[in-house]
CSV table of C-alpha atoms in Angstrom, one decimal:
chain,number,residue,atom,x,y,z
A,3,MET,CA,25.2,110.9,67.2
A,4,ASN,CA,27.7,109.1,65.0
A,5,ILE,CA,31.0,108.8,66.7
A,6,THR,CA,33.8,108.8,64.1
A,7,LYS,CA,36.7,108.2,66.5
A,8,SER,CA,37.3,107.6,70.1
A,9,LEU,CA,40.3,108.9,72.2
A,10,ASP,CA,41.2,107.6,75.6
A,11,ALA,CA,43.2,110.4,77.4
A,12,LYS,CA,42.4,109.2,80.9
A,13,GLY,CA,45.2,109.6,83.4
A,14,LEU,CA,47.1,112.1,81.2
A,15,ALA,CA,48.1,115.4,82.7
A,16,CYS,CA,48.1,118.9,81.2
A,17,PRO,CA,48.9,119.6,78.3
A,18,MET,CA,48.6,116.1,76.9
A,19,PRO,CA,44.7,115.8,76.7
A,20,ILE,CA,44.6,118.8,74.5
A,21,VAL,CA,47.7,117.8,72.5
A,22,LYS,CA,46.3,114.3,71.8
A,23,THR,CA,42.8,115.7,71.0
A,24,LYS,CA,44.3,118.1,68.5
A,25,LYS,CA,46.2,115.3,66.9
A,26,ALA,CA,43.1,113.1,66.7
A,27,MET,CA,41.1,116.0,65.3
A,28,ASP,CA,43.7,116.5,62.5
A,29,THR,CA,42.9,113.0,61.2
A,30,LEU,CA,39.1,113.8,61.0
A,31,ALA,CA,37.0,115.6,58.4
A,32,ALA,CA,34.6,118.5,59.0
A,33,GLY,CA,31.4,117.2,60.7
A,34,ASP,CA,33.1,114.1,62.1
A,35,VAL,CA,32.6,113.6,65.8
A,36,LEU,CA,35.4,112.8,68.3
A,37,GLU,CA,34.7,111.1,71.6
A,38,VAL,CA,37.3,111.9,74.2
A,39,PHE,CA,37.7,110.5,77.8
A,40,VAL,CA,39.7,112.6,80.2
A,41,THR,CA,40.4,112.7,84.0
A,42,ASP,CA,42.3,116.0,84.1
A,43,LYS,CA,40.3,118.4,86.3
A,44,GLY,CA,41.2,121.3,84.1
A,45,ALA,CA,39.7,119.7,81.1
A,46,LEU,CA,36.2,121.2,81.6
A,47,ASN,CA,37.5,124.7,81.0
A,48,ASP,CA,40.4,123.7,78.7
A,49,PHE,CA,38.2,121.8,76.2
A,50,ALA,CA,35.5,124.6,76.2
A,51,ALA,CA,38.2,127.2,75.4
A,52,TRP,CA,40.1,125.0,72.9
A,53,ALA,CA,36.9,124.0,71.0
A,54,GLN,CA,35.8,127.7,70.8
A,55,ALA,CA,39.2,128.8,69.5
A,56,GLY,CA,39.2,126.2,66.8
A,57,GLY,CA,35.5,126.7,66.0
A,58,HIS,CA,34.7,123.1,66.9
A,59,ASN,CA,31.4,122.3,68.5
A,60,ILE,CA,31.1,120.4,71.8
A,61,LEU,CA,27.9,118.5,71.2
A,62,GLU,CA,27.7,116.9,74.6
A,63,GLN,CA,29.8,116.4,77.7
A,64,LYS,CA,29.2,114.3,80.7
A,65,GLU,CA,30.9,113.5,84.0
A,66,ASP,CA,30.9,110.0,85.4
A,67,GLY,CA,32.9,109.9,88.6
A,68,ASP,CA,36.4,111.1,87.7
A,69,VAL,CA,35.9,110.6,84.0
A,70,ILE,CA,34.8,113.4,81.8
A,71,THR,CA,33.6,112.6,78.3
A,72,PHE,CA,33.4,115.1,75.5
A,73,TYR,CA,31.8,114.7,72.1
A,74,ILE,CA,33.3,117.2,69.7
A,75,GLU,CA,32.2,117.9,66.2
A,76,LYS,CA,35.0,119.1,63.9
A,77,ALA,CA,34.5,122.5,62.3
B,173,MET,CA,43.3,131.9,57.7
B,174,GLU,CA,46.6,133.1,59.0
B,175,LYS,CA,47.8,131.1,62.0
B,176,LYS,CA,48.1,132.8,65.4
B,177,ARG,CA,51.6,132.9,66.8
B,178,THR,CA,53.0,132.3,70.3
B,179,THR,CA,56.6,133.2,71.1
B,180,ILE,CA,58.3,132.4,74.4
B,181,VAL,CA,61.8,133.5,75.6
B,182,LEU,CA,63.2,130.9,77.8
B,183,PHE,CA,65.9,132.6,79.8
B,184,SER,CA,65.7,130.5,82.9
B,185,GLY,CA,67.6,127.3,83.4
B,186,ASP,CA,65.3,126.1,86.2
B,187,TYR,CA,63.6,122.8,85.6
B,188,ASP,CA,60.2,124.0,86.8
B,189,LYS,CA,60.3,127.2,84.8
B,190,ALA,CA,61.4,125.4,81.7
B,191,MET,CA,58.5,122.9,82.2
B,192,ALA,CA,56.0,125.7,82.4
B,193,ALA,CA,57.5,127.2,79.2
B,194,TYR,CA,57.3,123.9,77.4
B,195,ILE,CA,53.8,123.1,78.7
B,196,ILE,CA,52.5,126.5,77.4
B,197,ALA,CA,54.3,126.0,74.1
B,198,ASN,CA,52.8,122.5,73.6
B,199,GLY,CA,49.4,123.8,74.5
B,200,ALA,CA,49.8,126.7,72.1
B,201,ALA,CA,50.8,124.2,69.3
B,202,ALA,CA,47.6,122.2,70.1
B,203,TYR,CA,45.8,125.5,69.7
B,204,ASP,CA,47.1,125.6,66.2
B,205,HIS,CA,49.5,128.4,66.9
B,206,GLU,CA,52.9,128.7,65.3
B,207,VAL,CA,55.1,128.5,68.2
B,208,THR,CA,58.7,129.7,68.8
B,209,ILE,CA,60.8,129.1,71.9
B,210,PHE,CA,63.8,131.4,71.9
B,211,HIS,CA,66.4,129.9,74.3
B,212,THR,CA,68.9,132.4,75.7
B,213,PHE,CA,71.4,132.3,78.7
B,214,TRP,CA,70.6,129.5,81.1
B,215,GLY,CA,67.6,128.3,79.1
B,216,ILE,CA,70.0,126.9,76.5
B,217,ASN,CA,71.0,124.2,79.0
B,218,ALA,CA,67.6,122.6,78.5
B,219,LEU,CA,68.7,121.7,75.0
B,220,ARG,CA,72.1,120.2,75.8
B,221,LYS,CA,72.7,116.6,75.0
B,222,GLN,CA,73.0,114.5,78.1
B,223,GLN,CA,76.2,112.8,76.9
B,224,PRO,CA,79.4,114.8,76.9
B,225,VAL,CA,80.5,115.7,73.3
B,226,ALA,CA,84.1,116.1,72.4
B,227,VAL,CA,84.6,119.6,71.1
B,228,LYS,CA,87.6,121.9,71.2
B,229,LYS,CA,87.3,124.5,74.0
B,230,GLY,CA,89.4,126.9,76.0
B,231,PHE,CA,89.8,126.7,79.8
B,232,LEU,CA,86.9,129.0,80.7
B,233,GLU,CA,84.5,127.3,78.3
B,234,LYS,CA,85.4,123.9,79.8
B,235,MET,CA,84.7,125.3,83.3
B,236,PHE,CA,81.3,126.6,82.1
B,237,ALA,CA,80.5,123.3,80.4
B,238,LYS,CA,81.3,121.4,83.7
B,239,MET,CA,79.4,123.8,86.0
B,240,MET,CA,76.2,124.1,83.9
B,241,PRO,CA,73.6,121.3,83.8
B,242,ARG,CA,74.1,119.0,80.9
B,243,GLY,CA,70.6,118.6,79.5
B,244,ALA,CA,67.0,118.9,80.6
B,245,GLU,CA,67.0,116.3,83.4
B,246,GLN,CA,70.0,117.9,85.1
B,247,LEU,CA,68.3,121.3,85.6
B,248,GLY,CA,67.7,122.3,89.2
B,249,LEU,CA,64.5,123.8,90.7
B,250,SER,CA,63.8,127.5,91.2
B,251,LYS,CA,62.5,126.7,94.7
B,252,MET,CA,63.2,123.8,97.1
B,253,GLN,CA,66.3,122.6,95.4
B,254,MET,CA,67.5,121.1,98.7
B,255,LEU,CA,70.9,120.0,97.4
B,256,GLY,CA,69.3,117.9,94.7
B,257,MET,CA,66.6,116.3,96.8
B,258,GLY,CA,64.0,118.7,95.4
B,259,PRO,CA,64.2,117.6,91.8
B,260,LYS,CA,64.1,113.9,92.8
B,261,MET,CA,61.0,114.6,94.9
B,262,ILE,CA,59.2,116.5,92.2
B,263,LYS,CA,60.0,113.9,89.5
B,264,HIS,CA,58.5,111.3,91.8
B,265,VAL,CA,55.4,113.3,92.2
B,266,MET,CA,55.3,114.0,88.4
B,267,LYS,CA,55.4,110.3,87.7
B,268,LYS,CA,52.6,109.7,90.1
B,269,HIS,CA,50.4,112.3,88.3
B,270,ASN,CA,51.5,111.2,84.9
B,271,ALA,CA,53.0,114.6,84.1
B,272,LEU,CA,55.5,114.6,81.3
B,273,THR,CA,59.2,115.1,82.1
B,274,LEU,CA,61.0,118.1,80.6
B,275,THR,CA,62.8,115.8,78.2
B,276,GLN,CA,59.4,114.4,77.0
B,277,LEU,CA,58.0,117.9,76.7
B,278,VAL,CA,60.9,118.9,74.5
B,279,GLU,CA,60.4,115.8,72.3
B,280,MET,CA,56.7,116.6,72.1
B,281,ALA,CA,57.5,120.2,71.1
B,282,GLN,CA,59.7,118.9,68.3
B,283,GLU,CA,57.0,116.5,67.2
B,284,GLN,CA,54.5,119.4,67.1
B,285,ASP,CA,56.9,121.4,64.9
B,286,ILE,CA,57.6,124.0,67.5
B,287,LYS,CA,60.5,126.1,66.4
B,288,LEU,CA,63.3,125.8,68.9
B,289,VAL,CA,65.7,128.7,68.6
B,290,THR,CA,69.0,129.2,70.4
B,291,CYS,CA,70.6,132.5,70.8
B,292,THR,CA,74.1,132.3,69.2
B,293,MET,CA,75.5,135.2,71.1
B,294,THR,CA,74.8,133.7,74.5
B,295,MET,CA,75.9,130.3,73.2
B,296,ASP,CA,79.3,131.9,72.6
B,297,LEU,CA,79.3,133.5,76.1
B,298,LEU,CA,78.6,130.2,77.7
B,299,GLY,CA,81.1,128.4,75.5
B,300,LEU,CA,78.5,126.0,74.0
B,301,GLN,CA,78.8,124.6,70.5
B,302,LYS,CA,76.1,123.3,68.1
B,303,GLU,CA,77.4,119.7,68.5
B,304,GLU,CA,76.5,119.8,72.2
B,305,LEU,CA,72.9,120.7,71.6
B,306,LEU,CA,70.0,118.6,70.3
B,307,ASP,CA,69.4,118.2,66.6
B,308,ASP,CA,67.0,120.3,64.6
B,309,ILE,CA,67.6,123.5,66.5
B,310,THR,CA,67.5,126.9,64.8
B,311,TYR,CA,70.4,129.2,65.5
B,312,ALA,CA,69.6,132.9,65.4
B,313,GLY,CA,69.8,136.2,67.2
B,314,VAL,CA,67.5,138.9,68.5
B,315,ALA,CA,66.3,140.0,65.0
B,316,ALA,CA,65.0,136.6,64.2
B,317,TYR,CA,63.2,136.4,67.5
B,318,LEU,CA,61.6,139.9,67.0
B,319,ALA,CA,60.5,138.9,63.5
B,320,ASP,CA,58.4,136.1,65.1
B,321,ALA,CA,57.4,138.1,68.2
B,322,GLU,CA,56.2,141.2,66.4
B,323,GLN,CA,53.5,139.0,64.8
B,324,GLY,CA,52.9,137.2,68.0
B,325,ASN,CA,49.6,137.0,69.8
B,326,VAL,CA,51.2,135.6,72.9
B,327,ASN,CA,54.6,136.7,74.1
B,328,LEU,CA,56.2,135.4,77.2
B,329,PHE,CA,59.5,135.8,79.0
B,330,ILE,CA,60.3,133.0,81.4
């Protein structure tokens, strides 16, 4: 997996992880992959819903302690 | 593809309710919706400048201006106001959890091109003038709100 860009949204509260992710995605091209680190507990459901609404593909997600990492491929 | 649309009427001048409105609005903008927040009645106070602005006013308007909160950070809570202790406590907790303040949420909304609309009729009732509100606000009435809302996918009254 080629990561095009990485975003650290750890410690940020709702709605900032999604707002920052959206901004980062806007700078990418279709097929690019964004890596996002978050600690907001709501992110698991938030990112799934947000990615689906935008047609983006969550390639992989993992949880390591409090940190959740998403790899999102831009539609 | 036509963008989806979210419209929110912010009637309340409570800090917590305004926060909820602005969090949903910012989230909707991140969802790539076109977002409008229509401020009416007490909700307009969230857009007041924190500094007093010298404008010509009658006696009643001056009284209103004094009694209403001047700007987002002066708003009270809908619950647990406790003579001003409540807002202090909640802001402390918000800081701890890295939540944005209402002021920051309003700034973020403007950065995300959320359309902030103020109802001119209630502005007149409350004696507020454009100079007293933040820059880049749209001034309109119910028809402009309905024009946005009738195409809306999400409509909220807070």
